[in-house]
Coordinates of C-alpha atoms in Angstrom, one line a residue:
M1 CA 35.4 66.9 80.8
M2 CA 30.5 67.5 80.1
L3 CA 30.6 69.2 76.9
F4 CA 33.3 66.3 75.7
V5 CA 30.8 64.1 77.0
I6 CA 27.9 65.6 76.0
W7 CA 29.5 66.1 72.1
I8 CA 30.6 62.4 71.7
F9 CA 26.7 61.3 72.7
F10 CA 25.3 64.1 70.4
L11 CA 27.8 62.9 67.3
S12 CA 26.5 59.1 68.0
T13 CA 23.6 59.8 67.8
S14 CA 23.5 61.9 64.4
I15 CA 25.6 59.2 63.4
T16 CA 22.3 56.8 64.5
Q17 CA 20.1 58.8 62.8
Q18 CA 21.7 58.8 59.9
T19 CA 22.8 55.3 58.6
T20 CA 22.0 51.5 59.9
F21 CA 25.7 49.5 61.1
F22 CA 24.2 45.6 60.9
R23 CA 26.2 42.7 60.0
T24 CA 24.6 41.3 56.2
F25 CA 25.2 37.5 54.6
E26 CA 27.1 36.4 51.9
C27 CA 27.0 33.4 49.4
I28 CA 30.6 32.3 50.0
N29 CA 31.0 28.8 48.5
N30 CA 26.9 28.3 48.3
Q31 CA 26.4 28.4 52.1
C32 CA 25.5 31.2 53.6
Q33 CA 28.3 33.3 56.0
R34 CA 27.1 36.2 58.7
T35 CA 30.0 39.3 57.1
S36 CA 32.8 40.0 60.0
Q37 CA 32.4 43.7 59.8
P38 CA 29.3 46.0 60.0
I39 CA 27.8 47.5 56.6
S40 CA 26.2 50.5 56.7
I41 CA 22.7 50.6 55.8
I42 CA 21.9 53.4 53.4
D43 CA 20.3 51.5 50.0
P44 CA 19.3 48.0 50.6
G45 CA 19.5 47.4 47.0
Q46 CA 23.1 48.8 46.0
L47 CA 24.0 46.0 48.9
R48 CA 21.9 43.5 46.8
L49 CA 24.3 44.6 44.0
K50 CA 27.6 43.7 46.4
G51 CA 26.6 40.5 47.0
H52 CA 25.5 41.6 50.6
H53 CA 21.5 40.7 51.8
T54 CA 20.0 42.0 54.7
T55 CA 18.9 39.0 56.1
L56 CA 19.8 35.5 56.3
A57 CA 16.5 34.0 54.7
A58 CA 17.0 36.3 51.7
C59 CA 20.3 34.7 51.5
R60 CA 19.6 31.3 50.9
L61 CA 17.1 32.1 48.2
V62 CA 20.1 33.0 45.9
C63 CA 22.3 30.9 47.9
G64 CA 23.2 26.9 46.3
S65 CA 21.4 24.6 44.5
L66 CA 17.8 24.0 46.5
G67 CA 17.8 27.3 48.6
G68 CA 15.9 26.8 51.7
L69 CA 13.3 24.7 50.5
W70 CA 12.3 21.8 52.4
P71 CA 11.4 18.9 51.9
V72 CA 13.8 18.8 49.2
P73 CA 11.7 18.7 45.1
T74 CA 12.2 14.6 43.8
G75 CA 12.3 16.0 40.6
P76 CA 14.5 18.6 37.9
V77 CA 15.1 21.9 40.7
N78 CA 16.3 25.1 38.3
I79 CA 16.0 28.5 40.9
G80 CA 17.9 31.8 39.8
K81 CA 20.1 33.6 41.4
N82 CA 18.7 37.0 42.1
Y83 CA 15.2 38.5 43.3
V84 CA 13.3 41.6 43.9
S85 CA 11.7 43.0 45.8
T86 CA 7.1 42.5 46.1
H87 CA 4.7 42.4 48.7
P88 CA 1.9 40.5 49.6
N89 CA -1.4 42.5 48.6
E90 CA 0.3 42.5 45.4
I91 CA -0.2 39.3 44.5
R92 CA -2.8 38.2 42.4
F93 CA -4.4 34.9 41.2
D94 CA -6.0 33.6 37.3
L95 CA -8.1 30.9 38.1
K96 CA -9.0 30.2 34.2
D97 CA -7.9 27.2 34.1
I98 CA -9.5 24.8 37.2
P99 CA -12.5 23.7 37.2
P100 CA -15.3 25.2 38.4
S101 CA -16.3 23.7 41.6
T102 CA -12.5 23.5 42.7
K103 CA -13.1 27.1 43.6
P104 CA -14.3 26.9 46.1
F105 CA -12.0 24.3 48.4
L106 CA -9.3 26.4 46.1
S107 CA -9.9 30.4 47.2
E108 CA -9.9 28.8 51.3
I109 CA -5.8 27.2 50.1
L110 CA -4.9 30.8 48.6
D111 CA -6.7 32.9 51.0
I112 CA -3.6 30.8 53.8
F113 CA -0.5 31.4 50.9
V114 CA -0.9 34.9 51.5
G115 CA -1.7 34.6 55.3
N116 CA 1.8 32.7 55.5
L117 CA 2.9 35.8 53.5
R118 CA 1.7 38.2 55.5
W119 CA 3.3 36.6 58.8
M120 CA 6.4 36.9 57.0
C121 CA 6.7 39.6 55.7
G122 CA 5.8 41.4 59.0
E123 CA 3.4 44.8 60.8
K124 CA 6.5 47.3 59.4
C125 CA 5.9 45.2 55.6
E126 CA 6.7 47.9 52.9
R127 CA 4.8 47.7 49.7
S128 CA 6.6 47.5 46.4
S129 CA 5.4 48.1 43.3
S130 CA 6.1 44.8 42.0
T131 CA 3.2 42.1 41.5
V132 CA 3.0 38.3 41.1
I133 CA 0.4 37.3 39.0
V134 CA 0.1 33.2 39.8
H135 CA -1.0 30.5 37.3
L136 CA -3.7 27.6 38.2
K137 CA -4.0 25.2 36.1
I138 CA -5.7 21.9 38.0
S139 CA -7.6 18.6 36.0
S140 CA -9.6 16.9 39.0
E141 CA -13.1 18.0 40.8
D142 CA -11.7 15.8 42.8
L143 CA -11.1 16.6 46.0
N144 CA -11.2 13.8 48.6
L145 CA -7.7 13.5 50.6
D146 CA -6.2 9.7 50.6
W147 CA -3.3 7.8 49.2
N148 CA -4.6 7.8 46.0
T149 CA -4.2 10.8 45.8
N150 CA -2.2 12.2 42.9
E151 CA 0.0 15.2 44.8
E152 CA 1.9 15.5 42.2
Y153 CA 3.2 20.0 40.8
T154 CA 5.1 21.9 37.9
L155 CA 5.8 25.2 39.2
Q156 CA 7.4 28.2 36.9
I157 CA 9.2 31.6 37.6
F158 CA 9.0 33.7 34.6
T159 CA 10.3 37.5 34.9
K160 CA 9.7 40.9 32.6
E161 CA 10.2 44.4 33.1
G162 CA 9.2 43.7 36.9
K163 CA 6.1 41.4 36.2
I164 CA 6.4 38.6 38.0
D165 CA 4.3 35.6 36.6
V166 CA 4.2 32.0 38.4
I167 CA 2.7 29.4 36.8
V168 CA 1.7 26.6 39.0
T169 CA 0.5 22.7 37.1
A170 CA -1.9 20.4 38.9
S171 CA -3.7 17.5 38.7
T172 CA -5.0 18.3 42.0
V173 CA -5.5 21.4 44.2
Y174 CA -3.5 19.1 46.5
G175 CA -0.8 19.2 44.0
A176 CA -1.1 23.0 43.9
R177 CA -1.8 24.0 47.3
H178 CA 1.6 21.6 47.4
A179 CA 3.3 24.3 45.0
L180 CA 2.0 27.2 46.6
E181 CA 3.9 26.3 49.8
T182 CA 7.0 25.3 47.9
L183 CA 6.3 28.8 46.4
S184 CA 6.3 30.5 49.4
Q185 CA 9.6 29.1 50.3
L186 CA 11.2 31.4 47.5
F187 CA 10.0 34.2 49.4
A188 CA 12.0 35.9 51.5
P189 CA 12.1 38.7 54.3
V190 CA 14.6 41.6 53.9
I191 CA 15.7 45.3 55.3
E192 CA 15.0 47.8 53.9
S193 CA 15.5 50.5 56.6
S194 CA 16.5 51.1 59.8
H195 CA 12.3 51.6 60.7
A196 CA 11.6 48.9 57.3
T197 CA 11.0 45.3 56.3
G198 CA 9.8 44.0 53.4
M199 CA 9.4 41.1 50.5
V200 CA 11.4 39.9 47.8
V201 CA 10.6 36.7 45.2
I202 CA 12.6 34.4 43.3
D203 CA 13.1 36.1 40.0
Q204 CA 12.7 32.7 37.7
A205 CA 12.4 29.3 38.6
K206 CA 11.4 25.6 37.2
I207 CA 10.1 22.6 39.8
Q208 CA 8.8 18.8 39.1
D209 CA 8.0 17.6 42.4
K210 CA 5.4 14.7 43.6
P211 CA 6.7 12.6 47.2
I212 CA 7.9 8.5 46.9
F213 CA 4.7 8.0 49.8
P214 CA 1.4 8.5 49.6
H215 CA 1.4 8.1 53.9
R216 CA 3.4 10.6 55.7
G217 CA 2.2 11.7 59.0
L218 CA 3.0 12.4 62.9
L219 CA 1.1 11.5 65.7
I220 CA -1.0 13.1 68.7
D221 CA -2.3 11.7 71.5
T222 CA -4.9 13.9 73.4
A223 CA -4.9 10.8 75.3
R224 CA -2.6 11.2 78.0
N225 CA -2.6 14.8 78.3
F226 CA -5.5 16.5 76.3
L227 CA -4.1 19.0 74.3
P228 CA -6.8 22.5 73.3
V229 CA -7.7 22.2 69.8
S230 CA -5.7 25.0 68.9
A231 CA -2.4 23.4 69.5
I232 CA -3.8 21.4 67.2
L233 CA -4.5 23.3 64.3
R234 CA -0.9 24.7 65.1
T235 CA 0.4 21.5 64.8
I236 CA -1.7 20.7 61.1
D237 CA 0.3 24.2 60.2
G238 CA 3.2 22.6 60.6
L239 CA 2.8 19.5 59.4
A240 CA 0.8 21.3 56.0
A241 CA 4.3 23.7 55.9
T242 CA 6.3 20.2 56.1
K243 CA 4.3 19.0 52.6
M244 CA 3.4 15.8 55.3
N245 CA -0.1 15.0 55.3
V246 CA -1.7 12.5 57.8
L247 CA -2.9 13.4 61.6
H248 CA -3.1 10.2 63.4
W249 CA -4.9 11.5 66.2
H250 CA -4.4 8.8 69.0
A251 CA -8.2 10.5 70.7
T252 CA -8.3 8.1 73.3
D253 CA -6.9 5.7 76.0
T254 CA -6.9 4.0 79.1
Q255 CA -6.4 6.8 80.4
S256 CA -9.3 9.3 79.5
F257 CA -12.4 9.3 76.1
P258 CA -12.4 13.2 75.8
L259 CA -15.0 12.9 72.6
Q260 CA -18.3 14.0 72.8
I261 CA -20.2 11.2 71.0
K262 CA -23.9 12.1 70.6
S263 CA -24.7 9.6 70.8
R264 CA -23.7 7.5 74.1
P265 CA -22.8 10.7 75.9
L266 CA -21.5 8.8 79.3
M267 CA -18.7 8.2 77.4
A268 CA -17.2 11.5 77.9
Q269 CA -19.0 11.9 81.4
Y270 CA -17.4 9.3 82.5
G271 CA -14.4 9.6 80.0
A272 CA -13.2 12.9 80.1
Y273 CA -10.6 14.4 82.4
S274 CA -13.2 17.3 82.8
L275 CA -15.6 19.4 81.2
D276 CA -13.3 21.2 79.4
M277 CA -11.1 18.6 78.2
I278 CA -14.2 17.4 75.9
Y279 CA -14.1 18.1 72.3
T280 CA -17.1 18.1 71.4
P281 CA -18.1 16.9 68.2
E282 CA -17.9 20.8 66.7
D283 CA -14.6 20.6 67.9
V284 CA -13.9 17.3 65.6
D285 CA -15.8 19.3 62.7
H286 CA -13.6 21.8 63.1
I287 CA -10.3 20.4 62.7
V288 CA -11.0 17.9 60.5
T289 CA -12.2 21.1 58.0
Y290 CA -9.3 23.2 58.8
A291 CA -6.8 19.9 58.2
K292 CA -8.0 19.7 54.7
Y293 CA -8.0 22.7 53.3
R294 CA -4.3 22.5 54.0
G295 CA -4.1 19.1 52.4
V296 CA -3.9 17.7 55.3
R297 CA -6.4 13.8 56.8
V298 CA -7.2 13.2 59.2
I299 CA -6.9 9.7 60.7
L300 CA -9.1 8.7 64.4
E301 CA -7.4 6.5 66.2
L302 CA -10.2 5.2 69.8
D303 CA -8.4 2.5 70.6
S304 CA -9.1 -1.4 71.7
P305 CA -9.0 -4.1 73.1
S306 CA -6.2 -3.3 75.2
H307 CA -5.7 0.9 76.3
A308 CA -9.6 0.8 77.3
S309 CA -10.8 1.9 80.3
A310 CA -11.9 5.8 81.1
G311 CA -15.6 6.0 79.5
W312 CA -15.6 2.4 80.0
E313 CA -17.3 1.9 83.1
W314 CA -20.8 3.0 82.9
G315 CA -22.0 -0.8 81.3
E316 CA -23.4 -2.7 84.0
S317 CA -25.3 -0.1 85.7
A318 CA -26.4 0.8 82.7
G319 CA -27.9 -2.6 82.3
L320 CA -25.4 -3.6 79.5
G321 CA -23.7 -5.5 81.7
A322 CA -19.3 -5.0 81.9
L323 CA -18.1 -3.0 78.2
A324 CA -14.5 -3.9 79.5
V325 CA -12.7 -5.5 82.0
C326 CA -9.6 -5.7 84.5
M327 CA -10.5 -2.3 85.0
H328 CA -8.0 -0.9 87.6
Q329 CA -7.0 -4.3 88.3
E330 CA -4.5 -4.1 91.0
P331 CA -1.0 -4.5 90.9
W332 CA -1.4 -2.9 87.7
R333 CA 2.3 -4.6 86.3
D334 CA 0.1 -7.8 85.7
Y335 CA -3.6 -7.0 83.7
C336 CA -2.0 -3.7 81.8
I337 CA 1.1 -2.1 80.2
Q338 CA 0.3 1.0 82.0
P339 CA -2.4 2.5 84.7
P340 CA -5.4 2.0 85.2
C341 CA -5.8 -0.9 83.5
G342 CA -8.8 -2.3 81.3
Q343 CA -9.9 -3.7 77.8
L344 CA -12.8 -4.3 76.2
N345 CA -15.2 -7.1 76.5
P346 CA -15.0 -9.8 73.3
V347 CA -17.5 -11.5 74.6
N348 CA -19.8 -8.8 75.9
P349 CA -22.4 -7.9 72.3
K350 CA -23.1 -5.6 74.4
T351 CA -19.7 -3.8 73.6
I352 CA -20.1 -3.9 69.9
D353 CA -23.0 -2.3 70.3
V354 CA -21.5 0.8 71.4
L355 CA -18.6 0.3 69.3
R356 CA -20.9 1.2 66.5
D357 CA -22.7 4.1 67.7
I358 CA -19.3 5.6 68.3
Y359 CA -17.9 4.9 65.3
R360 CA -21.6 6.1 63.5
D361 CA -21.3 9.1 64.9
M362 CA -17.2 9.9 64.4
L363 CA -16.6 9.1 61.2
S364 CA -19.3 10.6 60.5
L365 CA -17.5 13.8 61.0
V366 CA -13.9 13.0 59.5
G367 CA -16.0 11.6 56.3
M368 CA -17.4 7.9 55.2
N369 CA -14.8 7.5 52.8
N370 CA -12.4 7.9 55.8
I371 CA -10.6 5.2 57.3
L372 CA -9.9 4.9 60.8
H373 CA -7.5 3.4 62.9
L374 CA -8.8 0.9 65.8
G375 CA -5.8 0.3 67.9
G376 CA -5.0 -3.6 68.9
D377 CA -1.4 -3.1 70.0
E378 CA -0.6 -4.7 74.0
V379 CA -3.2 -6.9 74.7
F380 CA -2.6 -8.7 77.9
I381 CA -4.0 -12.1 78.1
N382 CA -3.2 -12.3 82.1
C383 CA -6.5 -10.2 81.7
W384 CA -9.3 -11.9 79.5
N385 CA -7.9 -14.9 81.5
T386 CA -8.5 -14.0 84.7
T387 CA -11.8 -12.7 84.3
A388 CA -14.2 -15.4 84.6
E389 CA -17.1 -14.4 81.9
I390 CA -14.4 -13.9 79.3
I391 CA -12.8 -18.0 80.4
S392 CA -17.4 -19.7 80.4
A393 CA -17.4 -17.7 77.0
L394 CA -14.2 -19.6 75.7
K395 CA -15.4 -22.9 77.1
E396 CA -18.9 -22.9 75.9
R397 CA -17.3 -22.5 72.8
G398 CA -15.1 -25.5 73.3
M399 CA -11.8 -23.7 73.5
G400 CA -9.3 -23.4 76.0
R401 CA -6.7 -20.8 77.5
E402 CA -3.7 -21.6 75.8
M403 CA -2.1 -18.4 74.0
S404 CA -3.7 -19.4 70.2
D405 CA -7.7 -19.5 72.0
F406 CA -6.8 -15.5 72.9
L407 CA -5.7 -15.4 70.1
Q408 CA -8.2 -16.4 67.9
L409 CA -11.0 -14.4 70.6
W410 CA -8.1 -11.5 69.7
G411 CA -8.4 -11.9 65.7
E412 CA -12.6 -12.7 66.2
F413 CA -12.9 -9.0 68.0
H414 CA -11.4 -6.9 65.2
T415 CA -12.9 -8.8 62.2
K416 CA -16.5 -8.3 64.0
Q417 CA -15.0 -4.6 64.3
I418 CA -14.8 -4.7 60.2
E419 CA -18.4 -5.9 60.1
I420 CA -19.6 -3.1 61.9
L421 CA -17.2 -0.6 60.0
D422 CA -19.0 -1.9 56.1
E423 CA -22.2 -1.8 57.9
I424 CA -21.6 1.6 58.6
K425 CA -20.3 2.3 55.4
E426 CA -23.9 0.4 53.8
G427 CA -21.5 -2.3 52.4
K428 CA -18.4 -0.4 51.1
K429 CA -15.3 -3.1 52.1
D430 CA -12.5 -0.7 53.8
Y431 CA -9.0 -1.5 55.3
A432 CA -8.8 -0.1 58.5
I433 CA -5.3 -0.5 60.5
L434 CA -3.2 -1.9 63.3
W435 CA -0.8 -1.0 65.3
S436 CA 1.9 -4.6 65.1
S437 CA 1.5 -6.7 68.2
A438 CA 1.5 -10.6 68.7
L439 CA -1.2 -10.9 66.7
T440 CA 0.2 -9.4 63.4
A441 CA 3.5 -12.0 63.9
P442 CA 4.1 -13.4 60.7
D443 CA 3.3 -16.8 61.5
E444 CA 0.5 -15.7 63.3
I445 CA -1.2 -12.8 61.6
E446 CA -2.2 -15.2 58.2
K447 CA -4.8 -17.1 60.9
Y448 CA -6.8 -14.0 62.3
L449 CA -6.2 -10.9 59.9
D450 CA -7.7 -10.1 56.4
K451 CA -4.7 -9.1 54.0
N452 CA -7.3 -7.2 52.1
R453 CA -9.0 -5.5 54.9
F454 CA -6.2 -4.6 57.9
I455 CA -3.1 -2.5 56.8
I456 CA -0.1 -2.6 59.5
Q457 CA 1.2 0.2 61.4
T458 CA 4.8 -1.5 62.6
W459 CA 6.3 -0.1 65.7
V460 CA 9.5 -2.2 66.1
E461 CA 13.1 -1.0 65.9
S462 CA 15.2 -0.3 62.5
S463 CA 16.7 -3.3 63.4
N464 CA 13.9 -5.8 63.0
E465 CA 12.4 -7.4 59.9
L466 CA 8.9 -7.4 60.5
A467 CA 8.3 -5.2 57.9
D468 CA 9.6 -7.5 55.6
E469 CA 8.4 -10.5 56.6
L470 CA 4.4 -8.8 56.2
L471 CA 5.4 -7.6 52.6
D472 CA 6.5 -10.7 51.7
R473 CA 2.9 -12.2 52.9
G474 CA 1.5 -9.8 50.8
Y475 CA 0.2 -6.7 53.7
K476 CA -0.1 -3.4 53.2
L477 CA 2.1 -1.9 56.1
I478 CA 3.1 1.9 57.3
I479 CA 6.4 2.3 59.4
S480 CA 7.0 4.3 63.1
T481 CA 11.2 3.6 63.5
K482 CA 10.9 2.6 67.5
N483 CA 14.4 4.0 67.8
A484 CA 14.3 7.1 65.7
W485 CA 10.8 8.5 65.1
Y486 CA 9.6 7.5 69.1
L487 CA 9.4 11.6 69.8
D488 CA 8.8 10.7 73.2
H489 CA 12.1 8.4 73.5
G490 CA 14.5 10.0 75.8
F491 CA 12.5 12.0 77.9
W492 CA 11.3 9.1 80.7
G493 CA 12.7 5.0 81.6
T494 CA 16.2 3.8 79.6
T495 CA 14.9 5.2 76.3
K496 CA 17.4 7.2 74.2
Y497 CA 16.8 10.6 72.2
H498 CA 16.6 10.2 68.8
S499 CA 18.3 14.2 67.3
W500 CA 16.4 15.0 64.2
R501 CA 19.6 13.4 62.8
N502 CA 18.4 10.2 64.0
A503 CA 14.7 11.2 62.4
Y504 CA 16.9 12.0 59.0
D505 CA 18.6 9.2 58.9
N506 CA 16.2 6.4 59.3
R507 CA 15.3 4.9 56.1
I508 CA 12.5 2.4 55.5
P509 CA 11.9 -0.1 52.7
R510 CA 10.6 1.6 49.5
R511 CA 8.6 -1.3 48.3
E512 CA 5.2 -2.5 46.8
G513 CA 3.1 -2.1 50.7
V514 CA 4.8 0.0 52.3
L515 CA 2.7 3.2 52.4
G516 CA 4.7 5.4 54.0
G517 CA 5.1 6.1 57.8
E518 CA 4.0 7.9 60.7
V519 CA 6.6 9.9 63.3
C520 CA 5.7 10.0 66.7
M521 CA 4.1 12.0 69.5
W522 CA 3.0 9.7 72.4
G523 CA 2.1 11.9 75.3
E524 CA 2.5 10.8 78.9
Y525 CA 5.3 13.5 79.3
V526 CA 4.3 16.2 76.9
N527 CA 1.7 18.6 77.4
E528 CA 1.2 22.0 75.4
G529 CA 3.7 23.9 76.2
G530 CA 6.2 21.2 75.7
L531 CA 4.3 20.6 71.9
D532 CA 6.1 22.3 69.5
S533 CA 9.4 22.2 71.0
R534 CA 8.9 18.2 71.6
V535 CA 7.3 17.4 68.2
W536 CA 9.8 20.6 65.1
P537 CA 11.9 20.3 63.6
R538 CA 12.1 16.7 64.4
A539 CA 9.7 15.3 62.5
A540 CA 9.8 17.9 59.6
A541 CA 13.1 16.7 59.0
V542 CA 11.2 12.7 59.2
G543 CA 9.0 14.4 55.9
E544 CA 11.8 15.1 53.9
R545 CA 12.5 11.7 54.1
L546 CA 8.8 10.6 54.1
W547 CA 8.2 12.6 50.7
S548 CA 12.1 13.0 48.9
D549 CA 13.7 9.9 50.5
S550 CA 17.3 10.9 48.6
H551 CA 19.6 8.6 49.0
T552 CA 22.3 11.0 48.3
L553 CA 21.9 13.4 50.9
K554 CA 22.9 13.9 54.4
T555 CA 22.7 15.9 57.2
R556 CA 25.8 18.3 56.4
D557 CA 23.7 18.9 53.3
A558 CA 20.2 18.7 54.6
E559 CA 20.6 21.3 58.2
P560 CA 20.6 24.5 56.4
R561 CA 17.7 24.2 54.5
L562 CA 16.9 22.9 58.1
Q563 CA 17.0 26.1 59.5
S564 CA 15.1 28.2 57.1
H565 CA 12.3 25.7 57.2
R566 CA 12.6 26.0 61.4
E567 CA 13.0 29.7 61.4
R568 CA 9.5 29.6 58.5
L569 CA 8.1 27.2 61.7
Q570 CA 8.3 30.6 64.2
L571 CA 6.4 33.0 61.9
R572 CA 3.5 31.2 61.9
Q573 CA 3.9 31.1 65.5
I574 CA 4.8 27.9 65.6
H575 CA 8.0 26.9 68.5
A576 CA 10.0 25.4 67.0
D577 CA 12.6 23.8 69.5
A578 CA 16.7 24.6 68.2
M579 CA 19.1 23.3 65.8
S580 CA 22.1 24.6 67.6
P581 CA 23.5 28.1 68.6
T582 CA 22.5 31.1 66.4
W583 CA 26.0 31.6 65.5
C584 CA 25.7 27.6 64.0
A585 CA 22.5 29.1 61.7
Q586 CA 24.5 31.9 60.4
H587 CA 28.0 30.1 59.4
A588 CA 26.9 27.0 57.8
T589 CA 29.0 24.2 58.1
K590 CA 31.4 25.8 60.7
C591 CA 29.2 23.9 63.4
F592 CA 29.9 20.2 62.1

């Protein structure tokens, strides 16, 4: 009996050493399905000829008209049904047709592209003799990234005699960057043997693409809970992979002021949670530069005049008077939306002086051509209306204590902010962004906020008509639909969790004045440990809505492609949450 057991063990070990058995994937009715029986893998090339693919990612490349692309392109898409082996080391770049001044910037973009392919191929990736030559054609020298940036591109792939030629045509480096992001989605890892992996690329394709909306953003909040720089950079990687182009950085709030301001060091000394929870100017510069190479613009928000307590306590001891009022007032529900209470003092000119220094320092880091988000929401009138200094100042001006008086004071404060931004930018008149609020109500806004200077970010529910009413009045908007694109909902109070399907199905108006939208990851209930899974893949669903805004694609159509995208994020060390059991991902449409 013992001899029989030993013989069986020896026989099974010998078979395992000679042949690998595992489940492959087939394209059935334009959907990838895992095969029902394990197949012996001796020559992966022969498997491909039989319609079997060693990885789900490789199957998705050639299954269906859109492969695994995310977001779906807005122009014509033609993807071949075959792929060829290659390797990241076999990629070459032809830069003859680019403006010389863009070459250093583009070199960084190319390094990122190849680095992403290395992550995909893995440590045991076998070399291949097939060379990929990427020919880049860029017409513009402009490196500015804003709402007017041309992000359009065309991507073509040709294969002849074992050589793959890729032609990328774009006006700007950012359009070329998006093309390379799409190109990376036409590569896939494969299994070459029991001890080695490989990489394949589609053998032919033609794609024309450009975004529907120029503003495609994600808000992160580092004031409620500090996020380390590494987490912010990882989030930017996710935005780049999804062709989202704005990181809205809600940096300060009533709970903390984590930005180190060189001209006003007391802000972080008083306002940071601890010495190791501060963003230095070098940190901010690194984040902004890192983002720009990935086609992402950082829009910094310093919330005001409400949501301001931590960091503002030092005014009176420094002889500047009360820079903020109602700080730590109790009961807090009477004076603010969250503890600790605090609102900037609109009648103290020193408050504007401090803001001037903060804005100057921040714009020097994010770029003088960039814009700032001023906050502007949830002013508690009761705070100002119970502050003797403010009541006295209103009386001296012949004003009372009606709602209209405080709206005027509030509007004047934002106008002063715009004026100091004009001063810092040496007369250049630019926009600033404000959240929707009582001040932006359709019957009030034109009294206080110049439509040529303020962009309104709305955060109301999809049934609310605020967006259309503000658009009718000529205001430009960024839209953050509260009941679909607020990623913190469902984790506190009576709020409802919004799945990626809710996010994908949400539509915003496509009319003049709508710059785009943002999905918001407010930070009261998330830190680095939960950031990735809370944001991804739900933010990616919003990314496709803002890039493509398809009228015909439903979540059923999108799910296999979003599964592909989620797996790419995982390969790039972005720990996206599961969308379903793995079985469902391996058997497309079976779980609907």
